[in-house]
Amino acid sequence: MSTPRKIIIDTDPGQDDAVAILLALACPDELEVLGITCVAGNVPLALTQKNARIVCELAGKPEVRVFAGCDAPLKRKLVTAEHVHGKTGLDGPVLPDPVMQLESQHAVDFIIETLRAEPSGTVTLCPLGPLTNVAKAFDQAPDIAARVQEIVLMGGGYFEGGNITPTAEFNIYVDPDAAKIVFEAGAPIVVMPLDVTHKALVTKPRNDAFRALGTPVGLAVAEMTDFFERFDKEKYGSSGAPLHDPCVTAYLLKPELFTGRHINVEIETVSELTLGMTVADWWRVTERKPNATFIGDVDADGFFALLTERLARL
Ligand code: RIB
Ligand code: CA
């Protein structure tokens, strides 16, 4: 048995972030969650850091270290997504307020300190929200980007366009300046864009399988999804909620479920019309240097089988 992969989850819970965190915490033999760093995104920071602790306690893991990070993007005004995730950010299930404490250290300092303390190339960053915390860490400590094993993030879109503007996906749109810093930092990046997450849809049978687990986690995930899906069903007419962020965790556990291309991806940070667009050179029509593995497809049945089987462990 190999040693578990060390990860830091950077997140803005968010129902789909919650499922991604639950999946990670359900697999301690494969993933060692060194910490969960919270950022403003789906809802303000005061709620994302609270929601992260609610999810850790739902998983029965109150010992996980949860840190609060940036409460606004690097340069722009915060845009939130209560219209998708509800007022609390975790609408759907009724879950108790957290008892576990928030760490006093700032999330950005935790990211820097951890990357410097752990052997180089042994820590994976898993951003599930706007990239403000990660960008700030790279900016404050330029030495750490080279120490990152891999960044596996949810964000962007190419064939799917955008979900918050016609051209931009929410995580990148909220802080495009941060995204530019991260995509240019030189660390190996795997991107889970809408192109793949829109293929990971929680259809009714799949949601019924969560409920059929008969556990508090299974029920909570089913109720989160029941709430979360209405935005995408209305907008896209899709057959269920796209489980965006759990694609990151599933990739760490079973990368063979996913396919993509190593291409150049750049971020629009100037034009108001296309702000936050991930300009993905999927067809390699430019000479720009490939800097990211951009995922385009997933074995959806395999993904949900993995997710359901692992969640049953909590
Ligand atoms: O666009 C989807 C992404 O934005 C997901 O990470 C969701 O949680 C929100 O953060
Ligand atoms: Ca998220």
Short mmCIF file of C-alpha atoms and ligand atoms in Angstrom, two decimals:
data_model
loop_
_atom_site.label_atom_id
_atom_site.label_comp_id
_atom_site.label_asym_id
_atom_site.label_seq_id
_atom_site.Cartn_x
_atom_site.Cartn_y
_atom_site.Cartn_z
CA MET A 1 0.00 0.00 0.00
CA SER A 2 1.57 3.30 -1.07
CA THR A 3 1.47 6.28 1.29
CA PRO A 4 -1.55 8.57 0.92
CA ARG A 5 -1.15 11.57 -1.39
CA LYS A 6 -0.84 14.83 0.57
CA ILE A 7 -3.36 17.44 -0.51
CA ILE A 8 -4.59 20.90 0.47
CA ILE A 9 -8.20 21.56 -0.56
CA ASP A 10 -8.89 25.23 -1.29
CA THR A 11 -12.62 25.75 -1.39
CA ASP A 12 -15.76 27.93 -1.34
CA PRO A 13 -18.48 25.49 -0.11
CA GLY A 14 -20.92 25.29 -2.01
CA GLN A 15 -22.78 21.99 -2.23
CA ASP A 16 -20.47 20.55 -4.90
CA ASP A 17 -17.40 21.58 -2.88
CA ALA A 18 -18.99 19.74 0.05
CA VAL A 19 -19.25 16.51 -1.94
CA ALA A 20 -15.64 16.89 -3.11
CA ILE A 21 -14.49 17.33 0.50
CA LEU A 22 -16.58 14.36 1.70
CA LEU A 23 -15.09 12.15 -1.02
CA ALA A 24 -11.56 13.15 0.01
CA LEU A 25 -12.24 12.55 3.71
CA ALA A 26 -13.73 9.14 2.89
CA CYS A 27 -10.38 7.96 1.46
CA PRO A 28 -7.69 8.46 4.17
CA ASP A 29 -5.63 5.54 2.80
CA GLU A 30 -5.29 7.35 -0.53
CA LEU A 31 -5.54 11.06 0.36
CA GLU A 32 -4.06 12.86 3.37
CA VAL A 33 -5.88 16.17 3.73
CA LEU A 34 -3.22 18.41 5.27
CA GLY A 35 -5.73 21.24 5.54
CA ILE A 36 -8.80 22.86 4.05
CA THR A 37 -8.31 26.51 3.11
CA CYS A 38 -11.42 28.58 2.53
CA VAL A 39 -11.95 31.46 0.12
CA ALA A 40 -14.80 33.82 -0.71
CA GLY A 41 -16.71 32.63 -3.77
CA ASN A 42 -20.08 30.93 -3.87
CA VAL A 43 -20.88 32.80 -0.65
CA PRO A 44 -18.81 35.22 1.48
CA LEU A 45 -15.81 33.91 3.46
CA ALA A 46 -17.66 33.93 6.81
CA LEU A 47 -19.97 31.28 5.32
CA THR A 48 -17.46 29.27 3.30
CA GLN A 49 -15.24 28.76 6.37
CA LYS A 50 -18.30 27.79 8.43
CA ASN A 51 -19.59 25.43 5.73
CA ALA A 52 -16.22 23.70 5.43
CA ARG A 53 -16.34 22.91 9.15
CA ILE A 54 -19.97 21.74 8.88
CA VAL A 55 -18.87 19.31 6.16
CA CYS A 56 -15.89 18.02 8.19
CA GLU A 57 -18.22 17.29 11.12
CA LEU A 58 -20.77 15.65 8.78
CA ALA A 59 -17.90 13.38 7.70
CA GLY A 60 -17.10 12.67 11.36
CA LYS A 61 -13.67 14.32 10.98
CA PRO A 62 -13.63 17.32 13.36
CA GLU A 63 -9.83 16.98 13.60
CA VAL A 64 -9.32 18.32 10.07
CA ARG A 65 -7.60 21.72 10.07
CA VAL A 66 -9.78 24.42 8.45
CA PHE A 67 -8.36 27.87 7.65
CA ALA A 68 -9.99 31.12 6.54
CA GLY A 69 -8.28 32.88 3.63
CA CYS A 70 -9.11 35.80 1.37
CA ASP A 71 -12.49 37.47 1.66
CA ALA A 72 -12.28 39.19 -1.74
CA PRO A 73 -10.54 38.78 -5.10
CA LEU A 74 -7.07 40.29 -5.64
CA LYS A 75 -8.31 43.34 -7.53
CA ARG A 76 -11.98 43.04 -8.33
CA LYS A 77 -15.19 43.22 -6.33
CA LEU A 78 -16.45 39.88 -5.00
CA VAL A 79 -19.22 38.22 -7.01
CA THR A 80 -21.11 35.46 -5.18
CA ALA A 81 -23.57 32.77 -6.34
CA GLU A 82 -26.40 32.56 -3.82
CA HIS A 83 -28.71 32.15 -6.81
CA VAL A 84 -27.14 28.73 -7.29
CA HIS A 85 -26.17 27.62 -3.79
CA GLY A 86 -28.77 29.42 -1.65
CA LYS A 87 -28.28 31.99 1.10
CA THR A 88 -26.14 29.75 3.31
CA GLY A 89 -24.16 28.23 0.46
CA LEU A 90 -25.17 24.78 1.68
CA ASP A 91 -28.95 24.99 1.24
CA GLY A 92 -30.76 21.66 1.00
CA PRO A 93 -30.04 19.61 4.14
CA VAL A 94 -30.50 21.01 7.65
CA LEU A 95 -27.05 20.58 9.22
CA PRO A 96 -25.92 21.68 12.70
CA ASP A 97 -23.63 24.66 13.19
CA PRO A 98 -20.01 23.56 13.60
CA VAL A 99 -18.45 22.96 17.01
CA MET A 100 -14.89 22.43 15.72
CA GLN A 101 -12.72 25.53 15.79
CA LEU A 102 -11.40 27.46 12.82
CA GLU A 103 -7.58 27.62 12.76
CA SER A 104 -6.20 31.05 13.69
CA GLN A 105 -3.52 31.02 10.97
CA HIS A 106 -4.44 32.71 7.67
CA ALA A 107 -4.98 30.21 4.85
CA VAL A 108 -2.36 31.85 2.64
CA ASP A 109 0.27 31.53 5.38
CA PHE A 110 -0.73 27.88 5.90
CA ILE A 111 -0.28 27.15 2.18
CA ILE A 112 3.17 28.81 2.14
CA GLU A 113 4.30 27.20 5.40
CA THR A 114 3.13 23.73 4.36
CA LEU A 115 4.73 23.83 0.92
CA ARG A 116 8.02 24.93 2.50
CA ALA A 117 7.85 22.34 5.31
CA GLU A 118 6.88 19.29 3.25
CA PRO A 119 9.46 17.74 0.90
CA SER A 120 9.38 19.44 -2.51
CA GLY A 121 7.01 17.81 -4.97
CA THR A 122 4.91 15.99 -2.38
CA VAL A 123 1.92 18.32 -1.88
CA THR A 124 -0.98 18.66 -4.35
CA LEU A 125 -3.14 21.79 -4.31
CA CYS A 126 -6.85 21.20 -5.05
CA PRO A 127 -8.55 24.56 -5.70
CA LEU A 128 -12.34 24.25 -5.96
CA GLY A 129 -13.20 27.95 -5.92
CA PRO A 130 -11.74 31.29 -7.02
CA LEU A 131 -7.93 31.10 -7.03
CA THR A 132 -7.32 34.09 -4.73
CA ASN A 133 -5.65 32.18 -1.87
CA VAL A 134 -3.34 30.19 -4.15
CA ALA A 135 -2.37 33.24 -6.20
CA LYS A 136 -1.66 35.26 -3.07
CA ALA A 137 0.55 32.45 -1.72
CA PHE A 138 2.50 32.28 -5.00
CA ASP A 139 2.81 36.08 -5.01
CA GLN A 140 4.02 36.32 -1.39
CA ALA A 141 6.35 33.32 -1.67
CA PRO A 142 7.57 32.88 -5.26
CA ASP A 143 9.73 29.92 -4.17
CA ILE A 144 6.75 27.66 -3.44
CA ALA A 145 5.34 27.20 -6.98
CA ALA A 146 8.27 24.95 -7.86
CA ARG A 147 7.59 22.88 -4.73
CA VAL A 148 4.01 22.00 -5.72
CA GLN A 149 3.54 18.39 -6.88
CA GLU A 150 0.49 19.29 -8.97
CA ILE A 151 -2.46 21.68 -9.01
CA VAL A 152 -5.74 19.91 -9.80
CA LEU A 153 -8.44 22.56 -10.04
CA MET A 154 -12.05 22.99 -11.07
CA GLY A 155 -12.48 25.98 -13.33
CA GLY A 156 -12.87 27.32 -16.84
CA GLY A 157 -14.56 26.04 -19.95
CA TYR A 158 -13.99 25.90 -23.71
CA PHE A 159 -16.62 24.00 -25.71
CA GLU A 160 -19.13 24.66 -22.92
CA GLY A 161 -18.56 28.42 -22.82
CA GLY A 162 -19.35 29.99 -19.47
CA ASN A 163 -21.87 29.60 -16.64
CA ILE A 164 -21.69 33.10 -15.12
CA THR A 165 -21.14 35.00 -18.40
CA PRO A 166 -21.33 33.69 -21.97
CA THR A 167 -17.56 33.09 -21.91
CA ALA A 168 -16.50 32.63 -18.28
CA GLU A 169 -16.90 29.92 -15.64
CA PHE A 170 -17.59 31.21 -12.11
CA ASN A 171 -14.32 30.32 -10.29
CA ILE A 172 -12.16 31.97 -12.94
CA TYR A 173 -14.55 34.89 -13.46
CA VAL A 174 -14.59 35.87 -9.76
CA ASP A 175 -10.82 36.35 -9.70
CA PRO A 176 -9.32 36.33 -13.21
CA ASP A 177 -6.15 38.07 -12.00
CA ALA A 178 -5.55 35.26 -9.51
CA ALA A 179 -6.21 32.67 -12.20
CA LYS A 180 -3.64 34.34 -14.48
CA ILE A 181 -1.01 34.14 -11.73
CA VAL A 182 -1.74 30.45 -11.09
CA PHE A 183 -1.82 29.44 -14.76
CA GLU A 184 1.52 31.24 -15.34
CA ALA A 185 3.24 29.98 -12.16
CA GLY A 186 4.82 26.98 -13.87
CA ALA A 187 3.44 24.33 -11.52
CA PRO A 188 1.90 21.29 -13.29
CA ILE A 189 -1.84 21.97 -13.65
CA VAL A 190 -4.80 19.69 -14.36
CA VAL A 191 -7.98 21.61 -15.17
CA MET A 192 -11.51 20.25 -14.69
CA PRO A 193 -13.54 22.70 -16.83
CA LEU A 194 -17.27 22.79 -17.48
CA ASP A 195 -16.53 20.69 -20.58
CA VAL A 196 -16.11 17.69 -18.31
CA THR A 197 -18.10 18.65 -15.22
CA HIS A 198 -21.24 19.09 -17.30
CA LYS A 199 -20.91 15.38 -18.10
CA ALA A 200 -20.98 14.42 -14.40
CA LEU A 201 -24.71 14.95 -13.91
CA VAL A 202 -26.58 13.71 -10.87
CA THR A 203 -29.51 12.06 -12.61
CA LYS A 204 -32.38 10.79 -10.46
CA PRO A 205 -31.08 7.18 -10.30
CA ARG A 206 -27.69 8.47 -9.22
CA ASN A 207 -29.23 10.67 -6.55
CA ASP A 208 -31.43 7.81 -5.40
CA ALA A 209 -28.23 5.77 -4.95
CA PHE A 210 -26.87 8.46 -2.59
CA ARG A 211 -30.11 8.39 -0.59
CA ALA A 212 -30.12 4.59 -0.57
CA LEU A 213 -26.82 4.62 1.35
CA GLY A 214 -29.08 5.16 4.35
CA THR A 215 -26.45 7.25 6.14
CA PRO A 216 -26.46 10.90 7.26
CA VAL A 217 -23.83 11.60 4.57
CA GLY A 218 -25.85 9.87 1.84
CA LEU A 219 -29.00 11.73 2.80
CA ALA A 220 -27.21 15.10 3.04
CA VAL A 221 -25.59 14.65 -0.37
CA ALA A 222 -28.97 13.72 -1.89
CA GLU A 223 -30.59 16.79 -0.32
CA MET A 224 -27.74 19.10 -1.38
CA THR A 225 -28.04 17.84 -4.93
CA ASP A 226 -31.83 18.18 -4.94
CA PHE A 227 -31.34 21.86 -4.07
CA PHE A 228 -28.30 22.55 -6.24
CA GLU A 229 -29.67 20.99 -9.44
CA ARG A 230 -32.52 23.45 -10.03
CA PHE A 231 -30.16 26.17 -11.41
CA ASP A 232 -28.61 23.92 -14.06
CA LYS A 233 -31.87 22.14 -14.92
CA GLU A 234 -33.54 25.51 -15.58
CA LYS A 235 -30.58 26.98 -17.46
CA TYR A 236 -29.34 24.04 -19.47
CA GLY A 237 -32.33 21.70 -19.34
CA SER A 238 -29.84 19.17 -18.01
CA SER A 239 -30.92 15.88 -16.46
CA GLY A 240 -29.34 16.70 -13.12
CA ALA A 241 -26.85 18.83 -11.19
CA PRO A 242 -23.27 18.84 -12.53
CA LEU A 243 -20.92 17.67 -9.79
CA HIS A 244 -18.17 20.12 -10.70
CA ASP A 245 -15.77 19.97 -7.75
CA PRO A 246 -15.92 16.21 -7.00
CA CYS A 247 -14.29 15.70 -10.42
CA VAL A 248 -11.09 17.05 -8.81
CA THR A 249 -11.14 14.51 -5.98
CA ALA A 250 -12.16 11.67 -8.29
CA TYR A 251 -9.23 12.51 -10.59
CA LEU A 252 -6.83 12.10 -7.67
CA LEU A 253 -8.36 8.72 -6.83
CA LYS A 254 -8.91 7.32 -10.33
CA PRO A 255 -7.35 9.49 -13.08
CA GLU A 256 -8.16 6.83 -15.66
CA LEU A 257 -11.80 7.93 -15.50
CA PHE A 258 -10.82 11.17 -17.26
CA THR A 259 -9.33 12.15 -20.63
CA GLY A 260 -7.92 15.47 -21.81
CA ARG A 261 -5.13 17.25 -23.64
CA HIS A 262 -1.96 19.06 -22.54
CA ILE A 263 -2.48 22.46 -24.12
CA ASN A 264 -1.98 26.17 -23.64
CA VAL A 265 -4.60 27.88 -21.47
CA GLU A 266 -4.53 31.63 -20.90
CA ILE A 267 -6.90 33.83 -18.91
CA GLU A 268 -8.66 36.96 -20.13
CA THR A 269 -8.11 39.66 -17.48
CA VAL A 270 -8.75 42.87 -19.48
CA SER A 271 -11.81 42.70 -21.75
CA GLU A 272 -15.05 43.25 -19.81
CA LEU A 273 -16.84 41.30 -22.55
CA THR A 274 -14.83 38.10 -22.09
CA LEU A 275 -13.38 38.65 -18.58
CA GLY A 276 -12.37 35.36 -16.95
CA MET A 277 -12.46 33.33 -20.16
CA THR A 278 -10.07 30.38 -20.23
CA VAL A 279 -8.66 30.73 -23.74
CA ALA A 280 -7.88 27.05 -24.27
CA ASP A 281 -5.85 26.25 -27.39
CA TRP A 282 -7.55 22.84 -27.71
CA TRP A 283 -6.77 22.64 -31.45
CA ARG A 284 -3.19 23.86 -30.93
CA VAL A 285 -3.61 26.63 -33.48
CA THR A 286 -1.04 28.81 -31.75
CA GLU A 287 2.61 28.41 -30.86
CA ARG A 288 1.80 29.17 -27.21
CA LYS A 289 3.51 26.78 -24.78
CA PRO A 290 1.27 24.09 -23.26
CA ASN A 291 0.83 24.80 -19.53
CA ALA A 292 -2.15 22.70 -18.46
CA THR A 293 -3.84 19.34 -18.91
CA PHE A 294 -7.36 20.39 -19.89
CA ILE A 295 -9.85 17.59 -19.22
CA GLY A 296 -12.63 17.09 -21.74
CA ASP A 297 -14.32 13.82 -20.87
CA VAL A 298 -15.19 11.49 -18.02
CA ASP A 299 -16.57 7.95 -17.63
CA ALA A 300 -19.65 9.25 -15.80
CA ASP A 301 -20.90 5.84 -14.67
CA GLY A 302 -17.45 5.02 -13.34
CA PHE A 303 -17.31 8.40 -11.59
CA PHE A 304 -20.63 7.90 -9.80
CA ALA A 305 -19.79 4.29 -8.91
CA LEU A 306 -16.55 5.50 -7.27
CA LEU A 307 -18.29 8.40 -5.52
CA THR A 308 -21.17 6.34 -4.15
CA GLU A 309 -18.95 3.45 -3.04
CA ARG A 310 -16.54 5.79 -1.22
CA LEU A 311 -19.23 7.97 0.40
CA ALA A 312 -20.67 4.77 1.88
CA ARG A 313 -17.53 4.57 4.03
CA LEU A 314 -18.45 7.71 6.01
O1 RIB B 1 -18.59 27.05 -11.89
C1 RIB B 1 -18.67 26.02 -10.94
C2 RIB B 1 -17.74 26.29 -9.80
O2 RIB B 1 -18.11 27.52 -9.18
C3 RIB B 1 -17.83 25.23 -8.70
O3 RIB B 1 -16.59 25.13 -8.05
C4 RIB B 1 -18.85 25.81 -7.77
O4 RIB B 1 -18.70 25.33 -6.44
C5 RIB B 1 -18.50 27.27 -7.83
O5 RIB B 1 -17.40 27.50 -6.95
CA CA B 2 -16.50 25.52 -5.63
#
